[in-house]
Amino acid sequence: MLILAGAMSMVGCEKQPGDVQDSMNAENQENTLPSRSPVAEGDRLALEALYRSAMGEDWHRNDNWMREDTELKDWYGVKTAVVDGEERVVSLRLGGNRLVGELPHEIGNLTALEVLDLSDNYRLGGEIPEELYNLKNLRVWKMRFSDVHGELSSAIGNLTQIDSLELWGAPWDLERPGFVAKAPNTLLSGRLPEELGRLTKASYIVLGRNNFEGEIPASVGNLENLRYFDIARCRLEGELPATLGNLKNLSTLFVSGNRLVGEIPAEMGQMESLKEFYGDENAFTGTIPASFANLKNLLRLSLCQNQLSGKLPEVASRMEHLGLLYLDDNRFEGEIPAELGGKQQPLLVSVALRNNNLTGNLPRKVAHDYIVDGVNHGVVYTMFYVSGNKLSGKIPAEYFMGGELQEDILPQQAGYDLVK
């Protein structure tokens, strides 16, 4: 009996097979769930909030999103790295992924984030959460072609690590056929904040095709590393700031389609890296500054549809690397300089001078070798487009290409004509 009782006692103390298996399963489950600090948990909560607010269940790709048993690095579009000893979200790329809705305030939890690319999500809108400006490690912020609207906060000055900022607006409803205009309240608006000048590490800033207004802040002259700057087709007013001359590394400048006035600042002649300047469709007066002769790298100059006047300046013939010169629809008068498009401008293939008040003869074309990067691409002539002026006299023979007159030579203004 004692033996039996002891045996029964031992059996009572042992775990049954089913109990052992349940215990092992619970232990294994605990081991598979990652241990997260409050900071890392904040990253997860931010992504979960984005999923809910931007209709994540309808995304084109949402691989592994919202799975509690999956690490964030395995979620589609998410990249993590060890930051200060913790696994943090450093990159979020969901461009063109059918996000619909708004950015949640929790986006500000992603304090280690360096790259935020939500471009080409046409229905991702709402105002930019103020918390986003807390992402002080952000280097790349792209939201082109979205419905984000409201003002660009002065807090943008907090993003001092920004290298690339792309908030290009989408003035058309890209999900409907044809060019259907969007409501203005679906674009960024208000004034460009002075604090934009604090983004001194930025090399690429695109803010064009929005509804910004007011003047271009003089602080943009602080953006010493800027190489590409697009603020075209907004509603910006006032004069171009002379501080643009400080941008020694700027290669491309777009200010077209605004309401800018006044003379083009001579200080822009200090922009030694400038290759492209598009200032068409404004109300600039005066002429092309003589200082532009210093722009040895300038390839394209477009100042169509302004109110520039006087004689075509000598500097137009002194920009040795110029390839395209567009001065249509201004108020220039006098003769076209004979040296324009000469041998000193071997890359100049197109000169557009339509609809001015130019007089005199059509200059002869000068044949020159077209050499790019040391490679000779053959003999070319500069193409002149001069319809809508007051030119007269005989058209030089080289304007008849293959027996046909080169386009946009005729007609001239009423009472003026060129003889074929």
Short mmCIF file of C-alpha atoms in Angstrom, two decimals:
data_model
loop_
_atom_site.label_atom_id
_atom_site.label_comp_id
_atom_site.label_asym_id
_atom_site.label_seq_id
_atom_site.Cartn_x
_atom_site.Cartn_y
_atom_site.Cartn_z
CA MET A 1 0.00 0.00 0.00
CA LEU A 2 2.79 2.35 0.82
CA ILE A 3 4.38 1.59 -2.49
CA LEU A 4 1.11 2.15 -4.31
CA ALA A 5 0.51 5.37 -2.46
CA GLY A 6 3.99 6.50 -3.28
CA ALA A 7 3.49 5.63 -6.89
CA MET A 8 0.24 7.47 -6.94
CA SER A 9 1.92 10.40 -5.23
CA MET A 10 4.66 10.47 -7.87
CA VAL A 11 2.11 10.34 -10.65
CA GLY A 12 0.25 13.23 -9.10
CA CYS A 13 3.44 15.35 -9.07
CA GLU A 14 4.36 14.66 -12.72
CA LYS A 15 3.10 16.73 -15.67
CA GLN A 16 0.87 14.93 -18.07
CA PRO A 17 1.95 14.76 -21.77
CA GLY A 18 -0.65 17.31 -22.85
CA ASP A 19 0.40 19.76 -20.16
CA VAL A 20 4.05 19.50 -21.21
CA GLN A 21 3.22 20.28 -24.86
CA ASP A 22 1.09 23.31 -23.92
CA SER A 23 3.88 24.66 -21.75
CA MET A 24 6.44 24.24 -24.56
CA ASN A 25 4.16 25.99 -27.06
CA ALA A 26 3.68 28.93 -24.71
CA GLU A 27 7.42 29.17 -24.11
CA ASN A 28 8.21 29.02 -27.84
CA GLN A 29 5.62 31.69 -28.56
CA GLU A 30 7.19 33.99 -25.99
CA ASN A 31 10.60 33.43 -27.60
CA THR A 32 9.34 34.32 -31.12
CA LEU A 33 7.80 37.62 -30.09
CA PRO A 34 10.45 40.35 -30.29
CA SER A 35 11.23 42.34 -27.18
CA ARG A 36 10.75 46.03 -27.96
CA SER A 37 11.77 49.15 -26.10
CA PRO A 38 9.32 52.06 -25.84
CA VAL A 39 11.19 53.85 -28.66
CA ALA A 40 11.06 50.86 -31.01
CA GLU A 41 7.43 50.30 -30.04
CA GLY A 42 6.80 53.91 -31.09
CA ASP A 43 8.12 53.07 -34.57
CA ARG A 44 5.69 50.17 -34.85
CA LEU A 45 2.77 52.24 -33.62
CA ALA A 46 3.59 54.97 -36.17
CA LEU A 47 3.56 52.49 -39.06
CA GLU A 48 0.36 50.92 -37.82
CA ALA A 49 -1.25 54.36 -37.63
CA LEU A 50 -0.16 55.07 -41.22
CA TYR A 51 -1.63 51.76 -42.36
CA ARG A 52 -4.97 52.59 -40.79
CA SER A 53 -5.15 56.25 -41.87
CA ALA A 54 -4.01 55.55 -45.46
CA MET A 55 -6.23 52.49 -46.11
CA GLY A 56 -3.39 49.99 -46.02
CA GLU A 57 -5.64 47.05 -46.80
CA ASP A 58 -6.08 48.50 -50.31
CA TRP A 59 -2.41 49.25 -51.00
CA HIS A 60 -0.86 47.77 -54.09
CA ARG A 61 1.64 46.03 -51.81
CA ASN A 62 1.37 45.62 -48.06
CA ASP A 63 3.51 42.52 -47.57
CA ASN A 64 3.78 41.58 -43.85
CA TRP A 65 2.24 44.84 -42.63
CA MET A 66 0.40 44.60 -39.29
CA ARG A 67 1.72 41.09 -38.55
CA GLU A 68 2.66 41.03 -34.88
CA ASP A 69 5.01 38.08 -35.40
CA THR A 70 7.00 39.87 -38.12
CA GLU A 71 9.86 42.32 -37.64
CA LEU A 72 9.45 45.77 -39.17
CA LYS A 73 12.37 45.22 -41.51
CA ASP A 74 10.24 42.60 -43.28
CA TRP A 75 7.34 44.98 -43.91
CA TYR A 76 7.15 46.13 -47.52
CA GLY A 77 8.90 49.46 -48.08
CA VAL A 78 10.44 49.57 -44.60
CA LYS A 79 14.15 49.53 -43.87
CA THR A 80 15.63 49.34 -40.39
CA ALA A 81 19.09 49.76 -38.91
CA VAL A 82 20.69 49.78 -35.48
CA VAL A 83 20.64 53.32 -34.12
CA ASP A 84 21.97 53.99 -30.62
CA GLY A 85 21.86 50.28 -29.91
CA GLU A 86 18.25 49.77 -31.03
CA GLU A 87 16.65 48.51 -34.23
CA ARG A 88 14.92 51.57 -35.68
CA VAL A 89 13.05 52.46 -38.87
CA VAL A 90 15.41 54.53 -41.03
CA SER A 91 13.67 54.41 -44.41
CA LEU A 92 10.05 54.30 -45.56
CA ARG A 93 9.48 54.04 -49.31
CA LEU A 94 5.86 53.62 -50.41
CA GLY A 95 5.86 55.64 -53.63
CA GLY A 96 3.10 54.82 -56.10
CA ASN A 97 1.54 52.34 -53.69
CA ARG A 98 -2.08 53.58 -53.73
CA LEU A 99 -2.07 55.23 -50.31
CA VAL A 100 -5.37 57.04 -49.73
CA GLY A 101 -6.11 59.26 -46.76
CA GLU A 102 -3.89 61.42 -44.57
CA LEU A 103 -0.57 61.27 -42.78
CA PRO A 104 -1.13 60.47 -39.10
CA HIS A 105 0.34 62.56 -36.30
CA GLU A 106 2.18 59.44 -35.10
CA ILE A 107 4.56 59.88 -38.06
CA GLY A 108 6.56 62.05 -35.66
CA ASN A 109 7.47 58.92 -33.66
CA LEU A 110 9.88 57.82 -36.40
CA THR A 111 12.68 59.93 -34.97
CA ALA A 112 15.45 57.85 -36.61
CA LEU A 113 13.87 58.17 -40.07
CA GLU A 114 16.25 59.33 -42.80
CA VAL A 115 14.21 58.65 -45.95
CA LEU A 116 10.48 59.31 -46.41
CA ASP A 117 9.27 58.70 -49.96
CA LEU A 118 5.48 58.77 -50.42
CA SER A 119 5.51 60.16 -53.96
CA ASP A 120 2.88 59.46 -56.62
CA ASN A 121 0.09 58.60 -54.19
CA TYR A 122 -2.49 60.91 -55.72
CA ARG A 123 -5.07 60.52 -52.94
CA LEU A 124 -2.73 60.90 -50.00
CA GLY A 125 -3.62 64.33 -48.70
CA GLY A 126 -4.44 66.42 -45.71
CA GLU A 127 -2.20 68.98 -44.08
CA ILE A 128 1.37 68.10 -43.20
CA PRO A 129 1.33 67.04 -39.52
CA GLU A 130 3.39 69.39 -37.38
CA GLU A 131 4.98 66.32 -35.81
CA LEU A 132 6.67 65.48 -39.11
CA TYR A 133 8.99 68.44 -38.59
CA ASN A 134 10.38 66.62 -35.53
CA LEU A 135 12.15 64.13 -37.80
CA LYS A 136 15.50 65.87 -37.44
CA ASN A 137 17.44 63.01 -39.05
CA LEU A 138 15.45 63.24 -42.28
CA ARG A 139 17.68 63.48 -45.36
CA VAL A 140 15.14 62.70 -48.11
CA TRP A 141 11.52 63.84 -48.07
CA LYS A 142 9.54 63.17 -51.26
CA MET A 143 5.79 63.65 -51.66
CA ARG A 144 5.43 64.78 -55.26
CA PHE A 145 2.03 64.27 -56.90
CA SER A 146 0.02 63.94 -53.72
CA ASP A 147 -2.98 65.82 -52.34
CA VAL A 148 -1.07 67.27 -49.40
CA HIS A 149 -2.14 70.87 -48.79
CA GLY A 150 -2.01 73.73 -46.31
CA GLU A 151 0.99 75.87 -45.48
CA LEU A 152 4.60 74.80 -45.27
CA SER A 153 5.37 75.37 -41.60
CA SER A 154 8.24 77.53 -40.41
CA ALA A 155 9.23 74.41 -38.46
CA ILE A 156 10.73 73.11 -41.71
CA GLY A 157 13.84 74.85 -40.46
CA ASN A 158 14.23 71.97 -37.99
CA LEU A 159 15.06 69.57 -40.83
CA THR A 160 18.67 70.69 -41.07
CA GLN A 161 19.88 67.32 -42.39
CA ILE A 162 17.69 67.48 -45.51
CA ASP A 163 19.53 66.79 -48.75
CA SER A 164 16.53 66.24 -51.04
CA LEU A 165 13.12 67.93 -50.59
CA GLU A 166 10.52 67.18 -53.25
CA LEU A 167 6.99 68.49 -52.71
CA TRP A 168 6.13 69.16 -56.34
CA GLY A 169 2.42 69.80 -56.63
CA ALA A 170 -0.07 68.04 -58.91
CA PRO A 171 -2.32 70.72 -60.42
CA TRP A 172 -4.31 68.11 -62.37
CA ASP A 173 -6.40 65.24 -61.20
CA LEU A 174 -4.12 62.44 -62.33
CA GLU A 175 -6.72 59.73 -61.80
CA ARG A 176 -9.14 61.20 -64.34
CA PRO A 177 -8.66 61.29 -68.12
CA GLY A 178 -7.57 64.59 -69.63
CA PHE A 179 -6.10 67.59 -67.85
CA VAL A 180 -8.77 68.15 -65.22
CA ALA A 181 -7.69 70.87 -62.81
CA LYS A 182 -7.68 70.14 -59.10
CA ALA A 183 -9.10 72.53 -56.54
CA PRO A 184 -6.48 75.03 -55.31
CA ASN A 185 -7.04 73.86 -51.73
CA THR A 186 -5.46 70.52 -52.62
CA LEU A 187 -2.05 72.18 -53.10
CA LEU A 188 0.45 73.73 -50.74
CA SER A 189 -0.17 77.43 -50.17
CA GLY A 190 0.87 80.41 -48.09
CA ARG A 191 4.27 82.03 -48.08
CA LEU A 192 7.55 80.23 -48.49
CA PRO A 193 8.95 80.33 -44.94
CA GLU A 194 12.12 82.28 -44.29
CA GLU A 195 13.31 79.21 -42.37
CA LEU A 196 13.78 77.43 -45.70
CA GLY A 197 17.20 79.05 -45.66
CA ARG A 198 18.23 76.84 -42.75
CA LEU A 199 18.36 73.74 -44.97
CA THR A 200 21.99 74.44 -45.76
CA LYS A 201 22.82 70.79 -46.56
CA ALA A 202 20.12 70.58 -49.24
CA SER A 203 21.26 69.93 -52.80
CA TYR A 204 17.82 69.35 -54.37
CA ILE A 205 14.65 71.36 -53.58
CA VAL A 206 11.50 71.07 -55.72
CA LEU A 207 8.44 73.03 -54.58
CA GLY A 208 6.98 74.01 -57.95
CA ARG A 209 3.36 73.76 -59.16
CA ASN A 210 1.84 74.71 -55.83
CA ASN A 211 -0.07 77.79 -54.69
CA PHE A 212 2.69 79.53 -52.77
CA GLU A 213 2.44 83.32 -52.77
CA GLY A 214 4.39 86.32 -51.60
CA GLU A 215 8.07 86.93 -52.22
CA ILE A 216 10.91 84.46 -52.54
CA PRO A 217 12.68 84.71 -49.17
CA ALA A 218 16.13 86.23 -49.31
CA SER A 219 17.29 83.43 -47.02
CA VAL A 220 17.49 81.06 -50.01
CA GLY A 221 20.88 82.63 -50.55
CA ASN A 222 22.07 80.59 -47.55
CA LEU A 223 21.56 77.29 -49.42
CA GLU A 224 25.21 77.03 -50.37
CA ASN A 225 25.06 73.35 -51.36
CA LEU A 226 21.97 73.68 -53.54
CA ARG A 227 22.32 72.30 -57.06
CA TYR A 228 18.70 72.12 -58.25
CA PHE A 229 15.97 74.60 -57.26
CA ASP A 230 12.43 74.50 -58.69
CA ILE A 231 9.79 76.98 -57.53
CA ALA A 232 8.08 77.29 -60.92
CA ARG A 233 4.37 77.83 -61.57
CA CYS A 234 3.29 79.02 -58.18
CA ARG A 235 2.00 82.53 -57.49
CA LEU A 236 5.21 84.06 -56.22
CA GLU A 237 5.57 87.83 -56.47
CA GLY A 238 8.18 90.54 -56.08
CA GLU A 239 11.71 90.55 -57.42
CA LEU A 240 14.27 87.80 -57.64
CA PRO A 241 16.43 88.16 -54.51
CA ALA A 242 19.97 89.31 -55.20
CA THR A 243 21.10 86.69 -52.68
CA LEU A 244 20.70 84.08 -55.41
CA GLY A 245 24.16 85.16 -56.45
CA ASN A 246 25.51 83.33 -53.38
CA LEU A 247 24.52 79.95 -54.81
CA LYS A 248 27.85 79.07 -56.36
CA ASN A 249 26.92 75.37 -56.75
CA LEU A 250 23.48 75.84 -58.28
CA SER A 251 23.17 74.14 -61.66
CA THR A 252 19.44 74.48 -62.45
CA LEU A 253 16.99 77.24 -61.50
CA PHE A 254 13.27 77.16 -62.36
CA VAL A 255 11.20 80.26 -61.53
CA SER A 256 8.92 80.14 -64.61
CA GLY A 257 5.21 80.89 -64.49
CA ASN A 258 5.12 83.14 -61.46
CA ARG A 259 4.36 86.86 -61.02
CA LEU A 260 7.91 88.04 -60.61
CA VAL A 261 8.78 91.61 -61.58
CA GLY A 262 11.75 93.94 -61.76
CA GLU A 263 15.15 93.44 -63.30
CA ILE A 264 17.09 90.21 -63.22
CA PRO A 265 19.73 90.81 -60.53
CA ALA A 266 23.26 91.31 -61.80
CA GLU A 267 24.46 89.21 -58.86
CA MET A 268 23.25 86.13 -60.69
CA GLY A 269 26.36 86.49 -62.83
CA GLN A 270 28.25 85.08 -59.82
CA MET A 271 26.48 81.70 -60.09
CA GLU A 272 29.47 80.05 -61.69
CA SER A 273 27.92 76.55 -61.85
CA LEU A 274 24.62 77.63 -63.43
CA LYS A 275 23.72 75.56 -66.50
CA GLU A 276 19.97 76.20 -66.84
CA PHE A 277 17.90 79.26 -65.99
CA TYR A 278 14.19 79.16 -66.78
CA GLY A 279 12.50 82.48 -65.98
CA ASP A 280 9.80 82.57 -68.66
CA GLU A 281 6.19 83.69 -68.09
CA ASN A 282 6.88 86.42 -65.55
CA ALA A 283 7.02 90.22 -65.82
CA PHE A 284 10.77 90.86 -65.73
CA THR A 285 11.85 94.22 -67.12
CA GLY A 286 15.17 95.64 -68.22
CA THR A 287 17.48 93.34 -70.11
CA ILE A 288 19.83 90.39 -69.66
CA PRO A 289 22.52 91.49 -67.20
CA ALA A 290 25.97 91.99 -68.69
CA SER A 291 27.31 89.89 -65.80
CA PHE A 292 25.82 86.80 -67.49
CA ALA A 293 28.96 86.76 -69.62
CA ASN A 294 30.62 85.27 -66.53
CA LEU A 295 28.34 82.23 -66.64
CA LYS A 296 30.78 80.00 -68.49
CA ASN A 297 28.67 76.87 -67.93
CA LEU A 298 25.29 78.27 -68.97
CA LEU A 299 23.68 75.95 -71.53
CA ARG A 300 20.02 77.01 -71.53
CA LEU A 301 18.53 80.46 -70.97
CA SER A 302 14.76 80.83 -71.28
CA LEU A 303 13.15 84.23 -70.65
CA CYS A 304 10.13 84.07 -72.97
CA GLN A 305 6.94 85.99 -72.20
CA ASN A 306 8.40 88.77 -70.08
CA GLN A 307 8.74 92.52 -70.58
CA LEU A 308 12.44 92.69 -71.40
CA SER A 309 13.26 95.59 -73.70
CA GLY A 310 15.95 97.57 -75.45
CA LYS A 311 18.44 96.18 -77.92
CA LEU A 312 19.48 92.56 -77.73
CA PRO A 313 22.43 92.82 -75.37
CA GLU A 314 25.96 92.04 -76.44
CA VAL A 315 26.14 89.45 -73.69
CA ALA A 316 23.83 87.20 -75.74
CA SER A 317 26.74 86.66 -78.11
CA ARG A 318 29.35 86.21 -75.39
CA MET A 319 27.95 83.18 -73.56
CA GLU A 320 30.31 80.67 -75.12
CA HIS A 321 28.65 77.44 -73.94
CA LEU A 322 25.08 78.47 -74.60
CA GLY A 323 23.04 75.85 -76.46
CA LEU A 324 19.48 77.27 -76.28
CA LEU A 325 18.41 80.92 -76.09
CA TYR A 326 14.66 81.58 -75.81
CA LEU A 327 13.56 85.22 -75.79
CA ASP A 328 10.17 85.01 -77.51
CA ASP A 329 7.37 87.46 -76.63
CA ASN A 330 9.37 90.32 -75.16
CA ARG A 331 9.94 93.92 -76.28
CA PHE A 332 13.42 93.77 -77.75
CA GLU A 333 14.13 96.11 -80.66
CA GLY A 334 16.94 97.01 -83.00
CA GLU A 335 19.01 94.60 -85.04
CA ILE A 336 19.97 91.03 -84.24
CA PRO A 337 23.70 91.04 -83.47
CA ALA A 338 25.58 89.58 -86.44
CA GLU A 339 27.88 87.63 -84.13
CA LEU A 340 25.01 85.81 -82.39
CA GLY A 341 25.44 82.12 -83.16
CA GLY A 342 28.92 82.63 -84.53
CA LYS A 343 31.99 80.46 -84.15
CA GLN A 344 32.48 81.68 -80.58
CA GLN A 345 29.23 79.86 -79.69
CA PRO A 346 29.81 76.35 -81.04
CA LEU A 347 26.98 74.76 -79.01
CA LEU A 348 24.25 77.26 -79.84
CA VAL A 349 21.71 75.34 -81.92
CA SER A 350 18.52 77.33 -81.29
CA VAL A 351 17.71 81.05 -80.89
CA ALA A 352 14.02 81.91 -80.42
CA LEU A 353 13.22 85.61 -80.92
CA ARG A 354 9.58 85.46 -82.03
CA ASN A 355 7.18 88.34 -81.40
CA ASN A 356 9.53 91.15 -80.49
CA ASN A 357 10.16 94.42 -82.37
CA LEU A 358 13.45 93.50 -84.02
CA THR A 359 14.41 95.32 -87.24
CA GLY A 360 17.06 95.10 -89.91
CA ASN A 361 18.27 92.07 -91.82
CA LEU A 362 18.26 88.45 -90.87
CA PRO A 363 21.86 87.61 -89.91
CA ARG A 364 23.77 85.10 -91.97
CA LYS A 365 24.27 81.70 -90.42
CA VAL A 366 27.77 80.66 -89.49
CA ALA A 367 28.75 77.02 -89.89
CA HIS A 368 30.67 75.60 -86.98
CA ASP A 369 31.70 72.24 -85.61
CA TYR A 370 29.38 70.90 -82.92
CA ILE A 371 31.78 69.49 -80.32
CA VAL A 372 30.52 68.00 -77.06
CA ASP A 373 32.92 66.49 -74.52
CA GLY A 374 35.65 66.48 -77.10
CA VAL A 375 33.58 64.61 -79.71
CA ASN A 376 32.91 66.31 -83.05
CA HIS A 377 29.28 65.73 -84.06
CA GLY A 378 29.61 67.47 -87.41
CA VAL A 379 28.92 70.91 -88.86
CA VAL A 380 25.78 72.70 -87.66
CA TYR A 381 24.11 76.08 -88.12
CA THR A 382 22.26 77.98 -85.42
CA MET A 383 18.49 77.85 -85.99
CA PHE A 384 16.83 81.28 -85.74
CA TYR A 385 13.09 81.60 -85.05
CA VAL A 386 12.11 85.19 -85.76
CA SER A 387 8.47 85.37 -86.92
CA GLY A 388 6.41 88.30 -85.62
CA ASN A 389 9.16 90.95 -85.84
CA LYS A 390 9.91 93.86 -88.21
CA LEU A 391 12.72 92.32 -90.21
CA SER A 392 13.22 93.09 -93.89
CA GLY A 393 15.65 92.40 -96.73
CA LYS A 394 16.67 89.16 -98.36
CA ILE A 395 16.65 85.87 -96.54
CA PRO A 396 20.16 84.33 -96.68
CA ALA A 397 20.38 81.13 -98.72
CA GLU A 398 21.35 78.94 -95.77
CA TYR A 399 17.86 79.42 -94.28
CA PHE A 400 16.44 77.27 -97.08
CA MET A 401 17.00 73.78 -95.75
CA GLY A 402 16.47 71.07 -98.38
CA GLY A 403 14.82 73.64 -100.62
CA GLU A 404 12.25 74.59 -97.98
CA LEU A 405 12.39 77.73 -95.85
CA GLN A 406 13.23 77.03 -92.24
CA GLU A 407 10.10 77.29 -90.10
CA ASP A 408 9.17 80.33 -88.00
CA ILE A 409 10.94 82.89 -90.19
CA LEU A 410 7.68 84.28 -91.58
CA PRO A 411 5.41 86.11 -91.26
CA GLN A 412 6.77 89.38 -89.97
CA GLN A 413 4.61 92.13 -88.48
CA ALA A 414 2.23 94.01 -90.75
CA GLY A 415 4.11 96.32 -93.11
CA TYR A 416 7.37 94.40 -92.86
CA ASP A 417 8.53 91.49 -94.94
CA LEU A 418 11.51 89.39 -95.89
CA VAL A 419 12.30 88.60 -99.50
CA LYS A 420 12.82 84.94 -100.28
#
